Amino acid sequence: MTETVERFIRQLVEPEYLLQNEPMEKHTTFRVGGAADMFIRIQSAEQLIKLAAYFEQLHQPYIVIGNGSNLLVSDRGYRGVVLQIGDGMGSVTVDGVRMCVQAGALLSSVAVQAAQHSLTGLEFASGIPGSIGGAVVMNAGAYDGEMSQVVESVTVLNEQGGQMVLDRDTMEFSYRTSIIRNRPFIVLEAVLCLQHGDGQKIRAKMEDFNERRRAKQPLTFASAGSTFKRPEGYFAGKLIMDAGLRGYRIGGAQVSEKHCGFIINVGNATAQDIYELIEEVREKVKERFHVELEPEVIRIGDFI
């Protein structure tokens, strides 16, 4: 990073929100990852827009993350700038059945606020740990619900620094993906359209989903949630279990004994351990069942 770039950053970012050589293990739910050259906690959409436009102009490497719940960052870290969208872009406003939500708001928190306003449609999201930005990009979902069912529009920043509003059809939602997944867009906010409901029933449904998660998922271990997408006609967890991989380990990474669809950090895993375990699971499942498992986890940085 040049002195010019660093000087520009310091003009826009207050010192307490700017970290150098910041370990990414602090910012991912896997709790692994080497250091990023510079880590910035974004405090406003305006700040994000200025930084992204400047980096694009100068071809400065950067990535944008949210809660880090679907990321695997290399032990070698990231040679560039990480822009984290969080509380500084976490506002939520409710108008009738619509919620306007900035990208940094936690999905689980938004689900709770929907319930407080007796709005139904977002109960499935109450236990998903990601932010709205990532949830929209990945079309996050659980228990037969997903973001495509509630998103009315998404405001994004494009690589030219312009803002675009994409409606639900333009988003091209499909299973765990959207048009944004393969485009250089940054989510700024989303408008969710819900329905009026009974607050007590909404909260009961959310508690039921959360109880199911506690019963079936390894929530006491660091993970990125479901590691693999559901292959058509199959369940990833059952394929992995039937391949004899329940509890299988590489270093500190393990196929969860509680739910084989989760790869967990049992306490001392490296990113390389997790990467190698993902690849070995894919190889063994393909060898046994001729099914290709596609990871949901997004890899950042170099792996061996």
Rosetta silent file (secondary structure, phi, psi, omega in degrees, C-alpha in Angstrom):
SEQUENCE: MTETVERFIRQLVEPEYLLQNEPMEKHTTFRVGGAADMFIRIQSAEQLIKLAAYFEQLHQPYIVIGNGSNLLVSDRGYRGVVLQIGDGMGSVTVDGVRMCVQAGALLSSVAVQAAQHSLTGLEFASGIPGSIGGAVVMNAGAYDGEMSQVVESVTVLNEQGGQMVLDRDTMEFSYRTSIIRNRPFIVLEAVLCLQHGDGQKIRAKMEDFNERRRAKQPLTFASAGSTFKRPEGYFAGKLIMDAGLRGYRIGGAQVSEKHCGFIINVGNATAQDIYELIEEVREKVKERFHVELEPEVIRIGDFI
SCORE:     score description
SCORE:     0.000 S_00000001
   1 L     0.000  131.835 -177.870    0.000    0.000    0.000 S_00000001
   2 L   -78.340  161.831  177.273    1.417    3.387   -0.978 S_00000001
   3 H   -63.270  -32.721  179.492    1.780    6.333    1.379 S_00000001
   4 H   -63.119  -45.661  178.903   -0.740    8.227   -0.766 S_00000001
   5 H   -63.730  -44.759 -178.625   -3.413    5.575   -0.251 S_00000001
   6 H   -63.728  -37.749  178.819   -2.709    5.365    3.457 S_00000001
   7 H   -65.720  -41.152  178.094   -2.896    9.133    3.802 S_00000001
   8 H   -61.453  -44.848  179.788   -6.252    9.220    2.015 S_00000001
   9 H   -59.268  -44.820 -176.004   -7.609    6.499    4.312 S_00000001
  10 H   -68.580  -22.246  175.567   -6.479    8.344    7.440 S_00000001
  11 H   -73.600  -27.597 -175.542   -8.259   11.478    6.257 S_00000001
  12 H   -99.386  -24.420 -171.006  -11.563    9.588    6.062 S_00000001
  13 L  -116.446  127.047  176.837  -11.310    7.095    8.917 S_00000001
  14 L   -67.965  145.920 -172.465  -10.996    7.918   12.598 S_00000001
  15 H   -52.948  -36.703 -176.406   -8.055    6.132   14.278 S_00000001
  16 H   -70.462  -13.345  179.869  -10.187    3.887   16.485 S_00000001
  17 H  -105.066    9.045 -176.836  -11.859    2.370   13.405 S_00000001
  18 E  -123.978  119.921 -177.329   -8.609    1.686   11.522 S_00000001
  19 E  -124.202  137.500  178.005   -6.467   -1.346   12.365 S_00000001
  20 E  -109.053  146.476 -177.690   -3.219   -2.462   10.727 S_00000001
  21 E    49.135   49.991 -175.113   -2.017   -6.066   10.508 S_00000001
  22 E   -87.992  122.159  179.197   -5.327   -7.119   12.013 S_00000001
  23 E   -62.185  124.906 -178.458   -5.811  -10.887   12.593 S_00000001
  24 H   -75.582  -11.626  175.091   -8.850  -12.015   10.627 S_00000001
  25 H   -62.007  -20.543  177.718   -9.510  -14.779   13.146 S_00000001
  26 H   -78.173  -12.559 -169.720  -11.151  -12.033   15.212 S_00000001
  27 L  -125.906   15.341  174.998  -13.636  -11.298   12.440 S_00000001
  28 L  -130.044  148.656 -178.424  -14.799  -14.692   11.143 S_00000001
  29 L   -74.711  -14.237  171.396  -17.071  -17.218   12.813 S_00000001
  30 L   -73.413  -19.875 -177.777  -14.558  -19.982   11.997 S_00000001
  31 L    60.733   40.288  174.179  -12.133  -18.063   14.287 S_00000001
  32 L  -136.862  166.374  176.108   -9.221  -18.589   11.889 S_00000001
  33 L   127.744  136.267  178.103   -7.324  -16.409    9.431 S_00000001
  34 L   -76.116 -170.158 -172.293   -4.083  -14.481    9.175 S_00000001
  35 E   -83.322  142.954  169.263   -3.629  -10.728    9.269 S_00000001
  36 E   -91.816  143.425  179.428   -5.073   -8.196    6.825 S_00000001
  37 E   -55.211  -46.216  178.303   -2.771   -5.313    5.910 S_00000001
  38 E  -144.805  138.752 -177.242   -5.454   -2.841    6.930 S_00000001
  39 E  -127.498  123.305 -175.894   -8.878   -3.361    8.488 S_00000001
  40 E  -120.903  125.046  172.368  -11.489   -0.574    8.500 S_00000001
  41 E   -87.497  109.216 -175.640  -14.753   -0.582   10.419 S_00000001
  42 E   -66.828  135.528 -177.319  -17.068    1.405    8.161 S_00000001
  43 L  -108.949   -9.993  177.933  -19.040    4.123    9.957 S_00000001
  44 L  -163.855  159.107  176.761  -21.371    5.349    7.205 S_00000001
  45 H   -63.612  -36.636 -179.288  -22.522    4.622    3.670 S_00000001
  46 H   -62.658  -42.136  178.828  -20.918    7.877    2.534 S_00000001
  47 H   -63.805  -44.234  178.827  -17.557    6.793    3.905 S_00000001
  48 H   -59.693  -44.592 -178.680  -17.849    3.389    2.223 S_00000001
  49 H   -61.638  -43.252 -179.907  -18.712    4.966   -1.120 S_00000001
  50 H   -65.436  -44.912 -178.866  -15.696    7.307   -1.002 S_00000001
  51 H   -65.291  -46.752 -178.081  -13.254    4.578   -0.016 S_00000001
  52 H   -62.369  -42.580  179.795  -14.517    2.060   -2.576 S_00000001
  53 H   -62.707  -41.340 -179.517  -14.433    4.627   -5.405 S_00000001
  54 H   -66.354  -44.000 -179.712  -10.880    5.645   -4.494 S_00000001
  55 H   -64.495  -39.193  177.663   -9.669    2.042   -4.298 S_00000001
  56 H   -62.771  -42.647 -178.287  -11.247    1.225   -7.656 S_00000001
  57 H   -62.810  -38.752 -176.401   -9.579    4.241   -9.249 S_00000001
  58 H   -97.919    3.616 -178.778   -6.139    3.295   -7.941 S_00000001
  59 L    57.296   36.156  176.048   -6.607   -0.492   -8.310 S_00000001
  60 L   -79.654  122.113  179.302   -5.952   -0.913   -4.595 S_00000001
  61 L   -60.467  132.808  176.258   -6.910   -4.467   -3.550 S_00000001
  62 E  -155.408  157.507  173.244   -9.810   -4.514   -1.104 S_00000001
  63 E  -134.291  157.045  177.976  -12.670   -6.714    0.013 S_00000001
  64 E  -115.659  129.405  178.110  -15.934   -5.965    1.766 S_00000001
  65 E  -127.830  166.568  174.221  -17.158   -8.213    4.575 S_00000001
  66 L  -113.519 -110.891 -177.800  -20.006   -8.213    7.065 S_00000001
  67 L   -84.787   -3.226  177.604  -20.179  -10.467   10.116 S_00000001
  68 L    70.658   24.368 -173.333  -17.673  -12.940    8.663 S_00000001
  69 L   -86.228   -3.813 -179.387  -20.096  -15.830    9.083 S_00000001
  70 L  -135.351   28.760 -174.167  -19.453  -17.446    5.703 S_00000001
  71 E  -117.758  143.470  169.363  -15.752  -16.749    5.200 S_00000001
  72 E  -123.691  106.797 -177.532  -12.591  -18.824    5.320 S_00000001
  73 E   -97.814  132.420 -177.620   -9.570  -16.510    5.339 S_00000001
  74 L   -56.305  151.057  173.732   -6.154  -18.000    4.612 S_00000001
  75 L   -61.520  -21.112  178.741   -3.566  -18.326    7.384 S_00000001
  76 L   -80.439   -8.053  177.840   -1.460  -16.058    5.197 S_00000001
  77 L    80.956 -158.997 -177.130   -4.019  -13.309    5.631 S_00000001
  78 E  -131.433  123.378 -179.630   -5.076  -10.749    3.063 S_00000001
  79 E   -88.878   80.987 -179.279   -2.724   -8.373    1.283 S_00000001
  80 E   169.526 -158.275 -177.406   -4.995   -5.384    0.973 S_00000001
  81 E  -107.237  132.374  173.031   -7.740   -3.485    2.770 S_00000001
  82 E  -103.523  123.528  175.936  -10.712   -5.144    4.465 S_00000001
  83 E  -103.762  114.274 -179.668  -13.808   -2.948    4.749 S_00000001
  84 E   -99.880  119.482  176.093  -16.143   -4.283    7.407 S_00000001
  85 E   -92.047  115.911 -177.665  -19.773   -3.186    7.199 S_00000001
  86 L  -142.224 -129.008 -174.963  -21.284   -3.451   10.665 S_00000001
  87 H   -56.984  -32.349 -179.304  -22.919   -1.252   13.289 S_00000001
  88 H   -64.407  -18.335  174.689  -21.975    1.947   11.458 S_00000001
  89 H  -130.041   55.778 -174.914  -24.361    0.867    8.692 S_00000001
  90 L  -121.815   20.870 -176.368  -26.887   -1.009   10.787 S_00000001
  91 L   -73.818  148.884  178.506  -29.967    1.195   10.859 S_00000001
  92 E  -134.277  126.516  175.296  -33.452   -0.300   10.499 S_00000001
  93 E  -123.604  142.904 -177.391  -36.626    1.666    9.790 S_00000001
  94 E  -117.319  129.650  177.863  -40.136    0.235    9.667 S_00000001
  95 E  -135.825   99.171 -176.879  -42.963    1.681    7.573 S_00000001
  96 L    66.736 -121.787  179.950  -46.084   -0.448    7.579 S_00000001
  97 L   -95.145    4.014 -178.007  -45.107   -3.886    6.280 S_00000001
  98 E  -105.485  140.108  174.287  -41.794   -2.660    4.854 S_00000001
  99 E  -120.200  125.075  175.067  -38.442   -2.617    6.596 S_00000001
 100 E   -99.573  116.377 -168.345  -35.573   -0.556    5.147 S_00000001
 101 E  -125.970  124.704  176.073  -32.413   -2.181    6.444 S_00000001
 102 E   -72.103  158.620 -170.404  -28.805   -1.111    5.967 S_00000001
 103 L   -62.447  -26.967 -175.742  -26.305   -3.795    4.971 S_00000001
 104 L   -84.205   -7.339  179.874  -24.547   -3.996    8.331 S_00000001
 105 L   -67.144  136.410  177.697  -27.617   -4.904   10.388 S_00000001
 106 E   -70.781  134.463 -177.376  -27.507   -8.438   11.769 S_00000001
 107 H   -59.232  -41.431 -179.783  -30.143  -10.650   10.181 S_00000001
 108 H   -63.353  -37.702  178.752  -31.117  -12.180   13.519 S_00000001
 109 H   -67.985  -39.116  178.264  -31.624   -8.713   15.020 S_00000001
 110 H   -64.294  -38.918  177.652  -33.791   -7.629   12.077 S_00000001
 111 H   -61.837  -40.703  178.005  -35.936  -10.745   12.554 S_00000001
 112 H   -64.096  -42.466  179.319  -36.446   -9.800   16.209 S_00000001
 113 H   -65.475  -35.850  176.251  -37.430   -6.246   15.244 S_00000001
 114 H   -61.080  -44.043  179.367  -39.896   -7.618   12.699 S_00000001
 115 H   -62.841  -37.965  179.401  -41.490   -9.702   15.443 S_00000001
 116 H   -63.585  -26.732  177.748  -41.690   -6.652   17.711 S_00000001
 117 L   -98.292   13.316  179.707  -43.751   -4.932   14.999 S_00000001
 118 L    56.017   42.239  176.889  -45.898   -8.073   14.503 S_00000001
 119 E  -107.919  128.666 -177.520  -44.532   -8.587   10.999 S_00000001
 120 E  -107.386  154.448  179.631  -44.301  -12.138    9.708 S_00000001
 121 L   127.655  -16.044 -176.228  -42.129  -13.654    6.973 S_00000001
 122 L  -114.944   10.636 -177.803  -38.687  -13.352    8.526 S_00000001
 123 H   -57.671  -36.608 -178.075  -38.978  -15.946   11.302 S_00000001
 124 H   -57.418  -24.443 -172.023  -36.626  -18.323    9.442 S_00000001
 125 H   -89.828   -1.456 -170.474  -33.799  -15.806    9.852 S_00000001
 126 L   -63.968  -22.896 -179.647  -33.861  -15.505   13.627 S_00000001
 127 L  -112.669    8.405 -179.926  -30.900  -17.830   14.144 S_00000001
 128 L   -85.427  126.240 -169.863  -28.799  -16.985   11.078 S_00000001
 129 L   -82.565   -3.773 -175.165  -25.626  -15.176   12.228 S_00000001
 130 L   -80.291  176.785  175.874  -24.875  -13.113    9.108 S_00000001
 131 E   -94.371  167.042 -179.188  -25.597   -9.513    8.211 S_00000001
 132 H   -59.224  -41.846 -179.075  -28.237   -8.302    5.765 S_00000001
 133 H   -56.961  -52.437  179.071  -25.633   -7.567    3.084 S_00000001
 134 H   -65.361  -36.714 -179.551  -24.260  -11.092    3.070 S_00000001
 135 H   -63.140  -38.077  178.866  -27.729  -12.606    3.448 S_00000001
 136 H   -69.138  -45.740 -179.203  -28.918  -10.817    0.316 S_00000001
 137 H   -59.762  -44.273 -174.697  -25.860  -11.795   -1.722 S_00000001
 138 H   -90.734   -2.600 -173.512  -26.106  -15.453   -0.680 S_00000001
 139 L    49.927   55.715 -177.280  -29.917  -15.621   -0.586 S_00000001
 140 L   -58.285  148.903  179.989  -29.594  -16.953    2.945 S_00000001
 141 E  -164.159  168.788  176.588  -32.288  -19.239    4.186 S_00000001
 142 E  -168.877  153.364  173.978  -33.416  -21.925    6.605 S_00000001
 143 L    49.206   49.280  175.947  -36.545  -23.959    7.395 S_00000001
 144 L    66.945   11.790  173.213  -38.104  -23.442    3.947 S_00000001
 145 E  -116.234  151.185  175.768  -37.636  -19.666    4.121 S_00000001
 146 E  -155.129  165.191 -173.003  -35.112  -17.554    2.251 S_00000001
 147 H   -60.882  -32.154 -178.475  -34.350  -13.920    1.509 S_00000001
 148 H   -58.237  -23.742 -178.226  -35.830  -14.060   -1.996 S_00000001
 149 H   -77.911  -20.152 -174.066  -39.272  -14.409   -0.383 S_00000001
 150 L  -120.402  -14.629 -178.729  -39.039  -11.112    1.508 S_00000001
 151 E   -76.248  126.129  174.729  -36.684   -8.846   -0.476 S_00000001
 152 E   -95.176  -42.214  178.108  -38.465   -6.141   -2.435 S_00000001
 153 E  -157.640  159.358  179.671  -35.393   -4.233   -3.605 S_00000001
 154 E  -134.597  128.488  174.977  -31.658   -3.914   -2.962 S_00000001
 155 E   -95.689  125.347 -177.694  -29.557   -0.761   -3.315 S_00000001
 156 E  -125.133  159.112  172.718  -26.007   -1.516   -4.438 S_00000001
 157 E  -103.269  127.360  178.866  -22.842    0.392   -5.224 S_00000001
 158 L   -95.253  175.764 -173.043  -21.299   -0.507   -8.577 S_00000001
 159 L   -70.606  -13.912  175.013  -17.622   -0.360   -9.552 S_00000001
 160 L   -86.936   -1.230  179.550  -18.102    3.058  -11.200 S_00000001
 161 L    88.041    6.953  178.600  -19.211    4.475   -7.854 S_00000001
 162 L   -93.815  156.338  178.125  -22.864    4.774   -8.865 S_00000001
 163 E  -101.285  140.593 -179.925  -25.842    3.491   -6.922 S_00000001
 164 E  -131.016  142.593  175.239  -28.367    1.114   -8.457 S_00000001
 165 E  -107.542  118.181 -178.699  -31.670   -0.173   -7.133 S_00000001
 166 E  -104.618  124.773  177.515  -32.305   -3.802   -8.079 S_00000001
 167 E   -81.425  177.079 -174.308  -35.816   -5.187   -7.707 S_00000001
 168 L   -57.965  -42.399 -179.131  -36.544   -8.775   -6.733 S_00000001
 169 L   -66.532  -40.744 -179.470  -36.649  -10.032  -10.327 S_00000001
 170 L   -65.592  -27.700 -179.667  -33.411   -8.270  -11.251 S_00000001
 171 L   -65.292  -19.494  178.373  -31.699   -9.905   -8.263 S_00000001
 172 L    49.662   51.053  178.742  -31.995  -13.303  -10.016 S_00000001
 173 L   -65.086  139.077  165.980  -32.244  -15.150   -6.729 S_00000001
 174 E  -149.037 -171.400 -171.511  -31.682  -18.890   -6.723 S_00000001
 175 L   -59.227  113.566  177.116  -30.442  -21.411   -4.196 S_00000001
 176 L    55.382   34.704  175.376  -27.744  -19.682   -2.068 S_00000001
 177 E  -159.481  170.245  176.237  -26.886  -17.138   -4.725 S_00000001
 178 L  -156.378  177.171  179.511  -28.023  -13.976   -6.496 S_00000001
 179 H   -60.538  -27.004 -176.357  -26.880  -11.748   -9.333 S_00000001
 180 H   -72.475  -24.429 -175.267  -24.590   -9.934   -6.875 S_00000001
 181 H   -55.674  -35.459 -176.650  -22.553  -13.060   -6.116 S_00000001
 182 H  -117.276   22.622  177.166  -20.631  -12.728   -9.379 S_00000001
 183 L  -122.252  152.934  179.824  -20.830   -8.980   -9.919 S_00000001
 184 L   -81.131   54.327 -179.778  -18.618   -6.197   -8.467 S_00000001
 185 L  -106.287  147.960  173.856  -21.517   -4.777   -6.441 S_00000001
 186 E  -116.955  125.476  179.552  -21.558   -3.774   -2.770 S_00000001
 187 E   -73.116  128.876  176.070  -24.879   -3.989   -0.939 S_00000001
 188 E  -100.617  -44.760  178.670  -25.808   -0.726    0.800 S_00000001
 189 E  -162.000  165.020  178.041  -29.340   -1.506    1.955 S_00000001
 190 E  -136.282  147.567  172.487  -32.362   -3.667    1.287 S_00000001
 191 E  -106.135  122.033  179.179  -36.110   -3.127    1.508 S_00000001
 192 E  -103.895  135.752  177.988  -37.966   -6.123    2.932 S_00000001
 193 E  -112.313  114.195 -176.706  -41.688   -6.550    2.395 S_00000001
 194 L  -112.066 -164.568  178.987  -43.375   -8.605    5.116 S_00000001
 195 E  -134.122  151.172  174.805  -46.972   -9.182    6.240 S_00000001
 196 E   -67.414  141.533  179.530  -48.925   -8.255    9.333 S_00000001
 197 L  -149.551 -171.979  178.734  -49.245  -11.157   11.743 S_00000001
 198 L   -92.093  117.120 -175.007  -49.837  -12.175   15.315 S_00000001
 199 H   -56.392  -41.181 -178.495  -46.837  -11.159   17.423 S_00000001
 200 H   -65.595  -41.892  179.121  -47.196  -14.036   19.859 S_00000001
 201 H   -68.299  -36.325  178.802  -47.380  -16.636   17.079 S_00000001
 202 H   -63.296  -46.953 -179.653  -44.396  -15.052   15.315 S_00000001
 203 H   -65.603  -36.074  178.115  -42.265  -15.221   18.457 S_00000001
 204 H   -65.339  -39.263  179.138  -43.369  -18.803   19.118 S_00000001
 205 H   -66.683  -40.739  177.598  -42.350  -19.824   15.604 S_00000001
 206 H   -62.861  -42.984  179.413  -38.955  -18.158   16.014 S_00000001
 207 H   -65.074  -36.363  177.035  -38.381  -19.947   19.322 S_00000001
 208 H   -62.826  -46.326  178.406  -39.355  -23.258   17.706 S_00000001
 209 H   -61.567  -43.709 -178.311  -36.797  -22.741   14.939 S_00000001
 210 H   -66.455  -34.925  176.805  -34.121  -21.716   17.436 S_00000001
 211 H   -66.817  -39.387  177.018  -34.838  -24.766   19.592 S_00000001
 212 H   -62.826  -40.158  177.688  -34.441  -26.997   16.539 S_00000001
 213 H   -61.829  -47.531 -179.052  -31.094  -25.362   15.816 S_00000001
 214 H   -60.275  -34.441 -177.770  -29.879  -25.892   19.361 S_00000001
 215 H   -75.985  -33.352 -169.280  -30.931  -29.552   19.196 S_00000001
 216 H  -110.622  -18.357 -173.901  -29.438  -30.399   15.800 S_00000001
 217 L  -111.605  149.816 -177.979  -26.529  -28.021   15.132 S_00000001
 218 L   -81.625   66.533 -171.331  -23.084  -27.784   16.793 S_00000001
 219 L   -71.787  -12.598 -179.675  -23.612  -24.224   18.012 S_00000001
 220 L   -84.963   -4.013  178.791  -20.990  -24.489   20.771 S_00000001
 221 L  -113.392  152.230  175.225  -18.163  -24.733   18.226 S_00000001
 222 E   -69.264  131.128  178.875  -16.786  -22.152   15.807 S_00000001
 223 E  -158.728 -180.000  174.188  -18.057  -22.807   12.297 S_00000001
 224 L  -113.377   28.825 -176.808  -19.469  -21.119    9.215 S_00000001
 225 L    74.177 -150.408  178.402  -22.822  -22.855    9.495 S_00000001
 226 L   -61.286  123.893 -173.577  -23.666  -25.350    6.772 S_00000001
 227 L   -77.423  -31.962 -174.541  -20.405  -25.904    4.933 S_00000001
 228 E  -121.447  150.184  171.361  -21.872  -27.176    1.666 S_00000001
 229 L   -68.685  156.233  178.496  -24.806  -26.293   -0.526 S_00000001
 230 L   -77.221  115.761  178.444  -27.557  -28.879   -0.745 S_00000001
 231 L   -70.540  145.107 -175.675  -26.925  -30.957   -3.887 S_00000001
 232 L   -58.723  124.245  178.618  -30.020  -31.486   -5.986 S_00000001
 233 L    86.871    0.320 -177.067  -31.853  -34.570   -4.826 S_00000001
 234 L  -138.400  174.232  168.054  -29.646  -35.115   -1.774 S_00000001
 235 L  -119.860  127.540 -175.574  -28.714  -33.733    1.628 S_00000001
 236 H   -58.068  -44.892 -177.576  -25.037  -32.878    2.061 S_00000001
 237 H   -59.763  -40.409 -179.545  -24.950  -33.937    5.704 S_00000001
 238 H   -69.579  -39.589  176.671  -26.376  -37.398    4.968 S_00000001
 239 H   -59.754  -43.238 -178.825  -23.956  -37.979    2.087 S_00000001
 240 H   -66.668  -42.151  177.935  -21.053  -37.070    4.346 S_00000001
 241 H   -63.471  -45.828 -178.239  -22.346  -39.306    7.138 S_00000001
 242 H   -67.816  -19.652  175.404  -22.956  -42.215    4.753 S_00000001
 243 L   -82.335    2.402  177.225  -19.406  -41.810    3.462 S_00000001
 244 L    78.727   26.752 -172.650  -18.231  -42.654    6.980 S_00000001
 245 L  -105.509    5.857  176.466  -16.923  -39.171    7.727 S_00000001
 246 L   -57.080  124.407  179.085  -18.781  -38.323   10.947 S_00000001
 247 L    79.723    0.531 -178.445  -16.137  -36.965   13.340 S_00000001
 248 L   -63.700  136.479 -174.807  -13.386  -37.112   10.695 S_00000001
 249 E  -126.831  148.166  162.895  -10.551  -34.689   11.521 S_00000001
 250 E  -130.647  114.834 -176.313   -7.632  -32.926    9.951 S_00000001
 251 L    57.733 -126.212 -179.710   -5.684  -31.043   12.604 S_00000001
 252 L   -94.677    8.873  178.109   -8.158  -28.954   14.569 S_00000001
 253 E  -101.060  138.222 -174.837  -10.895  -29.133   11.915 S_00000001
 254 E  -141.964  142.808  166.437  -13.594  -31.760   12.281 S_00000001
 255 E   -72.546  121.459 -174.915  -16.738  -32.980   10.577 S_00000001
 256 L   -57.740  134.927  175.184  -19.277  -32.383   13.327 S_00000001
 257 L   -74.817  -23.060 -178.336  -20.528  -35.514   15.055 S_00000001
 258 L   -81.039  -37.693 -179.951  -23.787  -33.715   15.795 S_00000001
 259 L  -149.765  110.127 -172.893  -24.488  -32.611   12.206 S_00000001
 260 L   -68.841   -9.876  176.627  -22.233  -33.856    9.405 S_00000001
 261 L   -78.592   -5.244 -179.404  -23.092  -30.877    7.213 S_00000001
 262 L  -109.339  132.032  165.270  -20.986  -28.689    9.512 S_00000001
 263 E  -101.222  129.334 -172.374  -17.211  -28.499    9.612 S_00000001
 264 E  -120.697  155.847  172.367  -16.172  -27.118   12.969 S_00000001
 265 E   -94.474  110.662 -175.990  -13.095  -25.674   14.633 S_00000001
 266 L   -81.641    4.786  171.824  -12.601  -27.827   17.721 S_00000001
 267 L   138.052  -25.698 -177.314  -10.318  -25.224   19.250 S_00000001
 268 L  -139.348   26.715 -178.050   -6.987  -25.086   17.484 S_00000001
 269 L   -71.189  150.626  167.205   -7.729  -25.368   13.779 S_00000001
 270 L  -101.034  164.830  175.451   -5.879  -23.448   11.125 S_00000001
 271 H   -62.220  -35.670  178.943   -7.547  -22.174    7.985 S_00000001
 272 H   -64.382  -39.372  175.179   -5.474  -24.708    6.069 S_00000001
 273 H   -55.903  -48.413 -176.881   -6.885  -27.538    8.239 S_00000001
 274 H   -64.780  -45.006  179.064  -10.419  -26.437    7.378 S_00000001
 275 H   -58.548  -46.710 -177.949   -9.627  -26.011    3.685 S_00000001
 276 H   -66.288  -37.185  178.415   -8.041  -29.466    3.463 S_00000001
 277 H   -66.994  -41.649  176.226  -10.931  -31.088    5.306 S_00000001
 278 H   -56.813  -47.748 -177.054  -13.454  -29.440    2.973 S_00000001
 279 H   -67.052  -37.775 -179.923  -11.555  -30.727   -0.055 S_00000001
 280 H   -68.775  -40.129  176.555  -11.147  -34.235    1.376 S_00000001
 281 H   -60.715  -44.796  179.202  -14.848  -34.463    2.215 S_00000001
 282 H   -59.769  -43.773 -177.533  -15.703  -33.376   -1.325 S_00000001
 283 H   -64.715  -44.495 -177.006  -13.316  -35.947   -2.792 S_00000001
 284 H   -69.746  -37.445  177.916  -14.589  -38.848   -0.676 S_00000001
 285 H   -67.358  -41.093  178.873  -18.266  -38.044   -1.309 S_00000001
 286 H   -65.000  -41.144 -179.948  -17.664  -37.777   -5.053 S_00000001
 287 H   -63.587  -39.082 -175.232  -15.721  -41.038   -5.042 S_00000001
 288 H   -83.865  -41.878 -170.626  -18.444  -42.879   -3.130 S_00000001
 289 H  -119.348   -1.993 -179.131  -21.640  -41.348   -4.512 S_00000001
 290 L    58.668   35.400  177.091  -20.569  -39.483   -7.696 S_00000001
 291 L  -117.467  130.783 -179.794  -22.042  -36.280   -6.250 S_00000001
 292 L   -91.627  114.670  176.197  -20.133  -33.001   -6.381 S_00000001
 293 L   -85.332  130.329  178.965  -20.455  -31.016   -3.145 S_00000001
 294 L  -106.591  121.847 -178.619  -20.196  -27.262   -3.629 S_00000001
 295 E   -65.049  141.386  168.923  -18.970  -25.265   -0.624 S_00000001
 296 L   -80.965  -27.523 -174.759  -21.101  -22.417    0.669 S_00000001
 297 L   -67.942  135.389  177.899  -18.003  -21.000    2.358 S_00000001
 298 E   -95.352  125.427 -179.328  -16.199  -18.206    0.492 S_00000001
 299 E   -90.618  137.925  177.168  -12.409  -18.511    0.495 S_00000001
 300 E  -127.177  127.934  179.199  -10.227  -15.417    0.801 S_00000001
 301 L    94.747 -173.275 -173.414   -6.469  -15.479    0.245 S_00000001
 302 L   -99.172  135.385  174.491   -4.094  -18.262   -0.822 S_00000001
 303 L  -120.183  153.364 -177.268   -4.284  -21.895    0.252 S_00000001
 304 L   -75.089    0.000    0.000   -1.757  -24.606   -0.450 S_00000001
